[in-house]
Amino acid sequence: GAVVSQHPSWVICKSGTSVKIECRSLDFQATTMFWYRQFPKQSLMLMATSNEGSKATYEQGVEKDKFLINHASLTLSTLTVTSAHPEDSSFYICSAPRDSHYEQYFGPGTRLTVT
Amino acid sequence: AQKITQTQPGMFVQEKEAVTLDCTYDTSDPSYGLFWYKQPSSGEMIFLIYQGSYDQQNATEGRYSLNFQKARKSANLVISASQLGDSAMYFCAMREGRTQGAQKLVFGQGTRLTINP
């Protein structure tokens, strides 16, 4: 099946710094990718839709200036958490649907801890 | 309004028994898709099964089957002959609209399933 990778798998950063998370579709092209956030013992909440060649679409309540999304190519989307704070500590997961397939392929996730 | 509702925060089942995880949904779109994902402690999301709103038969994938009751707007996951490795969080999710690929998913709250030996 299709594979989506994320890098890094976990990261610890200090408050006030920025962190970049990469999401790659390894064997297919993805014009759209989705970024989710999951707090402990909670469900996945969609943060934004990443569109290749255009601006990302953010869900209500998600700060676009804090969570910068860049869909640089048909196989890569990046999420940058700017000026991270401890409350940004969470599990970030990306997904990519392969066109004409109903299934969305999820990356393995990135665990961010802000100290 | 909650679009996907999973009313069972936790389920405990004996190994080899069958288990049903509940999921109800709410949509006014006649075209939609329903998914079940398994999330073990590692965090990865594992696709289990899919049911389209126009599918005539209930979806099945190995030990997984989806009990789709359209009029009741329910899409329960049935796992037959449960195994210890089935212990995980299970999420029901819905995609609205006709486009198969680029539609976002809305997830339910999840059910933590524990299989006892």
PDB file of C-alpha atoms in Angstrom:
ATOM      1  CA  GLY A   1       0.000   0.000   0.000  1.00  0.00           C
ATOM      2  CA  ALA A   2       0.860   3.645  -0.222  1.00  0.00           C
ATOM      3  CA  VAL A   3       3.308   4.997   2.324  1.00  0.00           C
ATOM      4  CA  VAL A   4       3.463   8.361   4.003  1.00  0.00           C
ATOM      5  CA  SER A   5       6.451   9.281   6.116  1.00  0.00           C
ATOM      6  CA  GLN A   6       6.941  11.962   8.731  1.00  0.00           C
ATOM      7  CA  HIS A   7      10.108  13.436  10.077  1.00  0.00           C
ATOM      8  CA  PRO A   8      11.053  13.719  12.835  1.00  0.00           C
ATOM      9  CA  SER A   9       9.152  11.057  14.741  1.00  0.00           C
ATOM     10  CA  TRP A  10       9.694  12.953  17.962  1.00  0.00           C
ATOM     11  CA  VAL A  11      11.205  16.302  18.879  1.00  0.00           C
ATOM     12  CA  ILE A  12      11.859  18.233  22.050  1.00  0.00           C
ATOM     13  CA  CYS A  13      12.338  21.961  21.765  1.00  0.00           C
ATOM     14  CA  LYS A  14      12.565  24.933  24.052  1.00  0.00           C
ATOM     15  CA  SER A  15       9.775  27.430  24.424  1.00  0.00           C
ATOM     16  CA  GLY A  16      10.055  30.228  21.884  1.00  0.00           C
ATOM     17  CA  THR A  17      11.810  28.232  19.205  1.00  0.00           C
ATOM     18  CA  SER A  18      10.354  26.976  15.925  1.00  0.00           C
ATOM     19  CA  VAL A  19      10.008  23.387  14.818  1.00  0.00           C
ATOM     20  CA  LYS A  20       9.492  22.031  11.311  1.00  0.00           C
ATOM     21  CA  ILE A  21       7.734  18.740  10.663  1.00  0.00           C
ATOM     22  CA  GLU A  22       7.886  17.104   7.243  1.00  0.00           C
ATOM     23  CA  CYS A  23       5.265  14.892   5.656  1.00  0.00           C
ATOM     24  CA  ARG A  24       6.177  12.960   2.518  1.00  0.00           C
ATOM     25  CA  SER A  25       4.198  10.692   0.254  1.00  0.00           C
ATOM     26  CA  LEU A  26       6.751   8.103  -0.797  1.00  0.00           C
ATOM     27  CA  ASP A  27       5.190   6.308  -3.734  1.00  0.00           C
ATOM     28  CA  PHE A  28       2.447   8.581  -4.968  1.00  0.00           C
ATOM     29  CA  GLN A  29       1.816  12.236  -5.614  1.00  0.00           C
ATOM     30  CA  ALA A  30      -0.460  14.110  -3.255  1.00  0.00           C
ATOM     31  CA  THR A  31      -1.925  17.426  -4.325  1.00  0.00           C
ATOM     32  CA  THR A  32      -3.622  17.615  -0.953  1.00  0.00           C
ATOM     33  CA  MET A  33      -2.389  16.672   2.476  1.00  0.00           C
ATOM     34  CA  PHE A  34      -4.043  17.069   5.844  1.00  0.00           C
ATOM     35  CA  TRP A  35      -2.509  17.983   9.182  1.00  0.00           C
ATOM     36  CA  TYR A  36      -4.082  16.740  12.397  1.00  0.00           C
ATOM     37  CA  ARG A  37      -3.271  17.318  16.035  1.00  0.00           C
ATOM     38  CA  GLN A  38      -3.994  14.826  18.767  1.00  0.00           C
ATOM     39  CA  PHE A  39      -3.763  15.581  22.470  1.00  0.00           C
ATOM     40  CA  PRO A  40      -3.321  12.685  24.912  1.00  0.00           C
ATOM     41  CA  LYS A  41      -6.372  10.462  25.203  1.00  0.00           C
ATOM     42  CA  GLN A  42      -8.249  12.573  22.684  1.00  0.00           C
ATOM     43  CA  SER A  43      -9.286  12.257  19.091  1.00  0.00           C
ATOM     44  CA  LEU A  44      -7.663  13.662  15.987  1.00  0.00           C
ATOM     45  CA  MET A  45      -8.552  17.236  15.213  1.00  0.00           C
ATOM     46  CA  LEU A  46      -7.991  18.590  11.729  1.00  0.00           C
ATOM     47  CA  MET A  47      -5.768  21.652  11.777  1.00  0.00           C
ATOM     48  CA  ALA A  48      -5.433  22.492   8.117  1.00  0.00           C
ATOM     49  CA  THR A  49      -5.562  21.289   4.553  1.00  0.00           C
ATOM     50  CA  SER A  50      -2.324  21.649   2.650  1.00  0.00           C
ATOM     51  CA  ASN A  51      -2.690  22.311  -1.077  1.00  0.00           C
ATOM     52  CA  GLU A  52       0.175  21.988  -3.529  1.00  0.00           C
ATOM     53  CA  GLY A  53       0.764  25.292  -5.265  1.00  0.00           C
ATOM     54  CA  SER A  54      -1.639  27.326  -3.179  1.00  0.00           C
ATOM     55  CA  LYS A  55      -2.258  28.504   0.345  1.00  0.00           C
ATOM     56  CA  ALA A  56      -3.288  26.132   3.056  1.00  0.00           C
ATOM     57  CA  THR A  57      -6.834  26.142   4.373  1.00  0.00           C
ATOM     58  CA  TYR A  58      -6.981  26.368   8.153  1.00  0.00           C
ATOM     59  CA  GLU A  59      -9.748  25.121  10.388  1.00  0.00           C
ATOM     60  CA  GLN A  60     -11.549  27.534  12.634  1.00  0.00           C
ATOM     61  CA  GLY A  61      -9.532  28.406  15.703  1.00  0.00           C
ATOM     62  CA  VAL A  62      -6.159  27.386  14.264  1.00  0.00           C
ATOM     63  CA  GLU A  63      -3.675  30.253  14.074  1.00  0.00           C
ATOM     64  CA  LYS A  64      -2.242  30.364  10.577  1.00  0.00           C
ATOM     65  CA  ASP A  65       0.668  32.551  11.660  1.00  0.00           C
ATOM     66  CA  LYS A  66       1.648  30.070  14.317  1.00  0.00           C
ATOM     67  CA  PHE A  67       1.255  26.899  12.290  1.00  0.00           C
ATOM     68  CA  LEU A  68       2.864  27.607   8.936  1.00  0.00           C
ATOM     69  CA  ILE A  69       2.146  25.098   6.208  1.00  0.00           C
ATOM     70  CA  ASN A  70       4.045  24.852   2.956  1.00  0.00           C
ATOM     71  CA  HIS A  71       3.187  22.310   0.284  1.00  0.00           C
ATOM     72  CA  ALA A  72       6.446  22.594  -1.608  1.00  0.00           C
ATOM     73  CA  SER A  73       5.944  19.763  -4.061  1.00  0.00           C
ATOM     74  CA  LEU A  74       3.555  16.967  -4.933  1.00  0.00           C
ATOM     75  CA  THR A  75       5.241  14.729  -2.376  1.00  0.00           C
ATOM     76  CA  LEU A  76       6.133  17.086   0.468  1.00  0.00           C
ATOM     77  CA  SER A  77       4.218  19.212   2.928  1.00  0.00           C
ATOM     78  CA  THR A  78       5.779  20.877   5.949  1.00  0.00           C
ATOM     79  CA  LEU A  79       4.246  22.157   9.165  1.00  0.00           C
ATOM     80  CA  THR A  80       6.265  24.712  11.101  1.00  0.00           C
ATOM     81  CA  VAL A  81       5.265  25.464  14.658  1.00  0.00           C
ATOM     82  CA  THR A  82       6.554  28.961  15.259  1.00  0.00           C
ATOM     83  CA  SER A  83       7.419  30.354  18.679  1.00  0.00           C
ATOM     84  CA  ALA A  84       6.400  27.095  20.273  1.00  0.00           C
ATOM     85  CA  HIS A  85       4.916  27.049  23.767  1.00  0.00           C
ATOM     86  CA  PRO A  86       4.329  24.137  26.138  1.00  0.00           C
ATOM     87  CA  GLU A  87       0.640  24.082  25.173  1.00  0.00           C
ATOM     88  CA  ASP A  88       1.706  23.220  21.626  1.00  0.00           C
ATOM     89  CA  SER A  89       3.038  19.906  22.899  1.00  0.00           C
ATOM     90  CA  SER A  90       1.024  17.301  21.076  1.00  0.00           C
ATOM     91  CA  PHE A  91       1.041  14.485  18.554  1.00  0.00           C
ATOM     92  CA  TYR A  92       0.949  15.814  14.987  1.00  0.00           C
ATOM     93  CA  ILE A  93      -0.162  13.490  12.206  1.00  0.00           C
ATOM     94  CA  CYS A  94      -0.397  14.103   8.496  1.00  0.00           C
ATOM     95  CA  SER A  95      -2.425  12.218   5.943  1.00  0.00           C
ATOM     96  CA  ALA A  96      -2.519  12.123   2.198  1.00  0.00           C
ATOM     97  CA  PRO A  97      -5.306  10.799   0.011  1.00  0.00           C
ATOM     98  CA  ARG A  98      -4.236   9.239  -3.240  1.00  0.00           C
ATOM     99  CA  ASP A  99      -6.412  10.568  -6.027  1.00  0.00           C
ATOM    100  CA  SER A 100      -9.237   8.238  -7.027  1.00  0.00           C
ATOM    101  CA  HIS A 101      -8.721   6.202  -3.876  1.00  0.00           C
ATOM    102  CA  TYR A 102     -11.063   6.589  -0.946  1.00  0.00           C
ATOM    103  CA  GLU A 103      -8.433   5.731   1.589  1.00  0.00           C
ATOM    104  CA  GLN A 104      -6.289   8.320   3.274  1.00  0.00           C
ATOM    105  CA  TYR A 105      -2.795   7.240   4.153  1.00  0.00           C
ATOM    106  CA  PHE A 106      -1.519   8.464   7.481  1.00  0.00           C
ATOM    107  CA  GLY A 107       2.017   9.214   8.458  1.00  0.00           C
ATOM    108  CA  PRO A 108       3.406   7.655  11.639  1.00  0.00           C
ATOM    109  CA  GLY A 109       3.072  10.943  13.518  1.00  0.00           C
ATOM    110  CA  THR A 110       5.426  13.363  15.244  1.00  0.00           C
ATOM    111  CA  ARG A 111       5.433  13.786  18.978  1.00  0.00           C
ATOM    112  CA  LEU A 112       6.333  17.355  19.899  1.00  0.00           C
ATOM    113  CA  THR A 113       7.316  18.296  23.420  1.00  0.00           C
ATOM    114  CA  VAL A 114       7.957  21.943  24.217  1.00  0.00           C
ATOM    115  CA  THR A 115       9.836  22.597  27.447  1.00  0.00           C
TER     116      THR A 115
ATOM    117  CA  ALA B   1     -23.091  19.490  16.374  1.00  0.00           C
ATOM    118  CA  GLN B   2     -21.092  16.315  16.734  1.00  0.00           C
ATOM    119  CA  LYS B   3     -20.886  14.615  13.391  1.00  0.00           C
ATOM    120  CA  ILE B   4     -19.421  11.337  14.596  1.00  0.00           C
ATOM    121  CA  THR B   5     -20.319   9.889  17.979  1.00  0.00           C
ATOM    122  CA  GLN B   6     -18.659   6.966  19.676  1.00  0.00           C
ATOM    123  CA  THR B   7     -20.413   6.393  22.971  1.00  0.00           C
ATOM    124  CA  GLN B   8     -18.098   3.749  24.386  1.00  0.00           C
ATOM    125  CA  PRO B   9     -14.973   5.299  25.922  1.00  0.00           C
ATOM    126  CA  GLY B  10     -13.666   1.865  26.830  1.00  0.00           C
ATOM    127  CA  MET B  11     -14.452  -1.765  26.122  1.00  0.00           C
ATOM    128  CA  PHE B  12     -13.088  -4.886  27.792  1.00  0.00           C
ATOM    129  CA  VAL B  13     -13.471  -8.202  25.986  1.00  0.00           C
ATOM    130  CA  GLN B  14     -12.181 -11.707  26.514  1.00  0.00           C
ATOM    131  CA  GLU B  15      -9.833 -13.074  23.895  1.00  0.00           C
ATOM    132  CA  LYS B  16     -11.571 -14.953  21.052  1.00  0.00           C
ATOM    133  CA  GLU B  17     -14.885 -13.244  21.689  1.00  0.00           C
ATOM    134  CA  ALA B  18     -16.522 -10.999  19.124  1.00  0.00           C
ATOM    135  CA  VAL B  19     -16.805  -7.301  19.884  1.00  0.00           C
ATOM    136  CA  THR B  20     -18.934  -4.510  18.473  1.00  0.00           C
ATOM    137  CA  LEU B  21     -17.765  -0.917  18.596  1.00  0.00           C
ATOM    138  CA  ASP B  22     -20.524   1.629  18.141  1.00  0.00           C
ATOM    139  CA  CYS B  23     -20.499   4.616  15.837  1.00  0.00           C
ATOM    140  CA  THR B  24     -23.306   6.951  14.863  1.00  0.00           C
ATOM    141  CA  TYR B  25     -23.008   9.806  12.439  1.00  0.00           C
ATOM    142  CA  ASP B  26     -24.885  12.869  11.352  1.00  0.00           C
ATOM    143  CA  THR B  27     -24.920  14.306   7.855  1.00  0.00           C
ATOM    144  CA  SER B  28     -27.367  15.752   5.390  1.00  0.00           C
ATOM    145  CA  ASP B  29     -25.164  14.921   2.409  1.00  0.00           C
ATOM    146  CA  PRO B  30     -26.443  11.846   0.558  1.00  0.00           C
ATOM    147  CA  SER B  31     -22.903  10.988  -0.500  1.00  0.00           C
ATOM    148  CA  TYR B  32     -20.464  10.167   2.262  1.00  0.00           C
ATOM    149  CA  GLY B  33     -17.967   7.581   3.374  1.00  0.00           C
ATOM    150  CA  LEU B  34     -17.366   5.981   6.723  1.00  0.00           C
ATOM    151  CA  PHE B  35     -14.028   4.695   7.949  1.00  0.00           C
ATOM    152  CA  TRP B  36     -12.665   2.794  10.898  1.00  0.00           C
ATOM    153  CA  TYR B  37      -9.075   3.216  12.010  1.00  0.00           C
ATOM    154  CA  LYS B  38      -7.066   1.442  14.684  1.00  0.00           C
ATOM    155  CA  GLN B  39      -4.469   3.373  16.655  1.00  0.00           C
ATOM    156  CA  PRO B  40      -2.104   1.265  18.775  1.00  0.00           C
ATOM    157  CA  SER B  41       0.066   2.823  21.452  1.00  0.00           C
ATOM    158  CA  SER B  42       2.704   3.659  18.834  1.00  0.00           C
ATOM    159  CA  GLY B  43       0.319   6.272  17.456  1.00  0.00           C
ATOM    160  CA  GLU B  44       0.122   5.171  13.848  1.00  0.00           C
ATOM    161  CA  MET B  45      -3.315   5.173  12.263  1.00  0.00           C
ATOM    162  CA  ILE B  46      -4.130   1.836  10.682  1.00  0.00           C
ATOM    163  CA  PHE B  47      -6.964   1.735   8.168  1.00  0.00           C
ATOM    164  CA  LEU B  48      -9.377  -1.110   8.847  1.00  0.00           C
ATOM    165  CA  ILE B  49     -12.485  -0.794   6.731  1.00  0.00           C
ATOM    166  CA  TYR B  50     -14.513   1.566   4.566  1.00  0.00           C
ATOM    167  CA  GLN B  51     -18.230   1.863   3.767  1.00  0.00           C
ATOM    168  CA  GLY B  52     -19.605   4.157   1.117  1.00  0.00           C
ATOM    169  CA  SER B  53     -23.088   5.576   1.542  1.00  0.00           C
ATOM    170  CA  TYR B  54     -24.254   4.011  -1.701  1.00  0.00           C
ATOM    171  CA  ASP B  55     -22.730   0.613  -1.070  1.00  0.00           C
ATOM    172  CA  GLN B  56     -25.453  -2.005  -1.066  1.00  0.00           C
ATOM    173  CA  GLN B  57     -23.667  -4.518   1.105  1.00  0.00           C
ATOM    174  CA  ASN B  58     -21.913  -4.210   4.419  1.00  0.00           C
ATOM    175  CA  ALA B  59     -18.155  -3.968   4.073  1.00  0.00           C
ATOM    176  CA  THR B  60     -15.967  -6.818   5.290  1.00  0.00           C
ATOM    177  CA  GLU B  61     -12.196  -7.115   5.610  1.00  0.00           C
ATOM    178  CA  GLY B  62     -10.991 -10.325   7.162  1.00  0.00           C
ATOM    179  CA  ARG B  63     -12.054 -10.334  10.832  1.00  0.00           C
ATOM    180  CA  TYR B  64     -13.536  -6.862  10.493  1.00  0.00           C
ATOM    181  CA  SER B  65     -17.024  -6.138   9.296  1.00  0.00           C
ATOM    182  CA  LEU B  66     -19.066  -2.989   9.305  1.00  0.00           C
ATOM    183  CA  ASN B  67     -22.705  -3.160  10.348  1.00  0.00           C
ATOM    184  CA  PHE B  68     -24.070  -0.303   8.266  1.00  0.00           C
ATOM    185  CA  GLN B  69     -27.605   0.783   9.148  1.00  0.00           C
ATOM    186  CA  LYS B  70     -28.251   3.796   6.994  1.00  0.00           C
ATOM    187  CA  ALA B  71     -31.682   4.690   8.343  1.00  0.00           C
ATOM    188  CA  ARG B  72     -30.315   4.701  11.879  1.00  0.00           C
ATOM    189  CA  LYS B  73     -27.134   6.463  10.760  1.00  0.00           C
ATOM    190  CA  SER B  74     -24.961   3.925  12.449  1.00  0.00           C
ATOM    191  CA  ALA B  75     -21.790   2.217  11.283  1.00  0.00           C
ATOM    192  CA  ASN B  76     -20.699  -0.212  13.958  1.00  0.00           C
ATOM    193  CA  LEU B  77     -17.443  -2.120  13.660  1.00  0.00           C
ATOM    194  CA  VAL B  78     -17.556  -5.815  14.441  1.00  0.00           C
ATOM    195  CA  ILE B  79     -14.349  -7.660  15.209  1.00  0.00           C
ATOM    196  CA  SER B  80     -14.726 -11.407  15.219  1.00  0.00           C
ATOM    197  CA  ALA B  81     -12.523 -13.751  17.231  1.00  0.00           C
ATOM    198  CA  SER B  82     -10.675 -10.973  19.029  1.00  0.00           C
ATOM    199  CA  GLN B  83      -6.946 -11.261  19.607  1.00  0.00           C
ATOM    200  CA  LEU B  84      -4.616  -9.695  22.158  1.00  0.00           C
ATOM    201  CA  GLY B  85      -3.138  -7.596  19.375  1.00  0.00           C
ATOM    202  CA  ASP B  86      -6.510  -5.964  18.841  1.00  0.00           C
ATOM    203  CA  SER B  87      -6.041  -3.929  22.016  1.00  0.00           C
ATOM    204  CA  ALA B  88      -5.859  -0.314  20.821  1.00  0.00           C
ATOM    205  CA  MET B  89      -7.854   2.858  20.286  1.00  0.00           C
ATOM    206  CA  TYR B  90     -10.435   2.633  17.527  1.00  0.00           C
ATOM    207  CA  PHE B  91     -11.716   5.661  15.677  1.00  0.00           C
ATOM    208  CA  CYS B  92     -14.738   6.011  13.451  1.00  0.00           C
ATOM    209  CA  ALA B  93     -14.469   8.761  10.833  1.00  0.00           C
ATOM    210  CA  MET B  94     -16.589  10.257   8.093  1.00  0.00           C
ATOM    211  CA  ARG B  95     -15.905  11.924   4.788  1.00  0.00           C
ATOM    212  CA  GLU B  96     -18.678  14.017   3.271  1.00  0.00           C
ATOM    213  CA  GLY B  97     -19.184  14.691  -0.401  1.00  0.00           C
ATOM    214  CA  ARG B  98     -18.629  12.919  -3.674  1.00  0.00           C
ATOM    215  CA  THR B  99     -14.937  13.556  -4.128  1.00  0.00           C
ATOM    216  CA  GLN B 100     -13.158  10.418  -3.067  1.00  0.00           C
ATOM    217  CA  GLY B 101      -9.678  11.748  -2.543  1.00  0.00           C
ATOM    218  CA  ALA B 102      -9.328  15.216  -1.204  1.00  0.00           C
ATOM    219  CA  GLN B 103     -12.018  15.422   1.431  1.00  0.00           C
ATOM    220  CA  LYS B 104     -11.156  15.860   5.063  1.00  0.00           C
ATOM    221  CA  LEU B 105     -12.129  13.315   7.657  1.00  0.00           C
ATOM    222  CA  VAL B 106     -14.054  14.036  10.827  1.00  0.00           C
ATOM    223  CA  PHE B 107     -13.250  11.676  13.667  1.00  0.00           C
ATOM    224  CA  GLY B 108     -15.236  10.393  16.589  1.00  0.00           C
ATOM    225  CA  GLN B 109     -13.938  10.480  20.149  1.00  0.00           C
ATOM    226  CA  GLY B 110     -12.589   6.971  19.956  1.00  0.00           C
ATOM    227  CA  THR B 111     -13.068   3.743  21.897  1.00  0.00           C
ATOM    228  CA  ARG B 112     -10.245   2.100  23.794  1.00  0.00           C
ATOM    229  CA  LEU B 113     -10.523  -1.639  23.345  1.00  0.00           C
ATOM    230  CA  THR B 114      -8.739  -3.961  25.742  1.00  0.00           C
ATOM    231  CA  ILE B 115      -8.586  -7.679  25.033  1.00  0.00           C
ATOM    232  CA  ASN B 116      -8.098  -9.813  28.118  1.00  0.00           C
ATOM    233  CA  PRO B 117      -6.360 -13.200  27.885  1.00  0.00           C
TER     234      PRO B 117
END
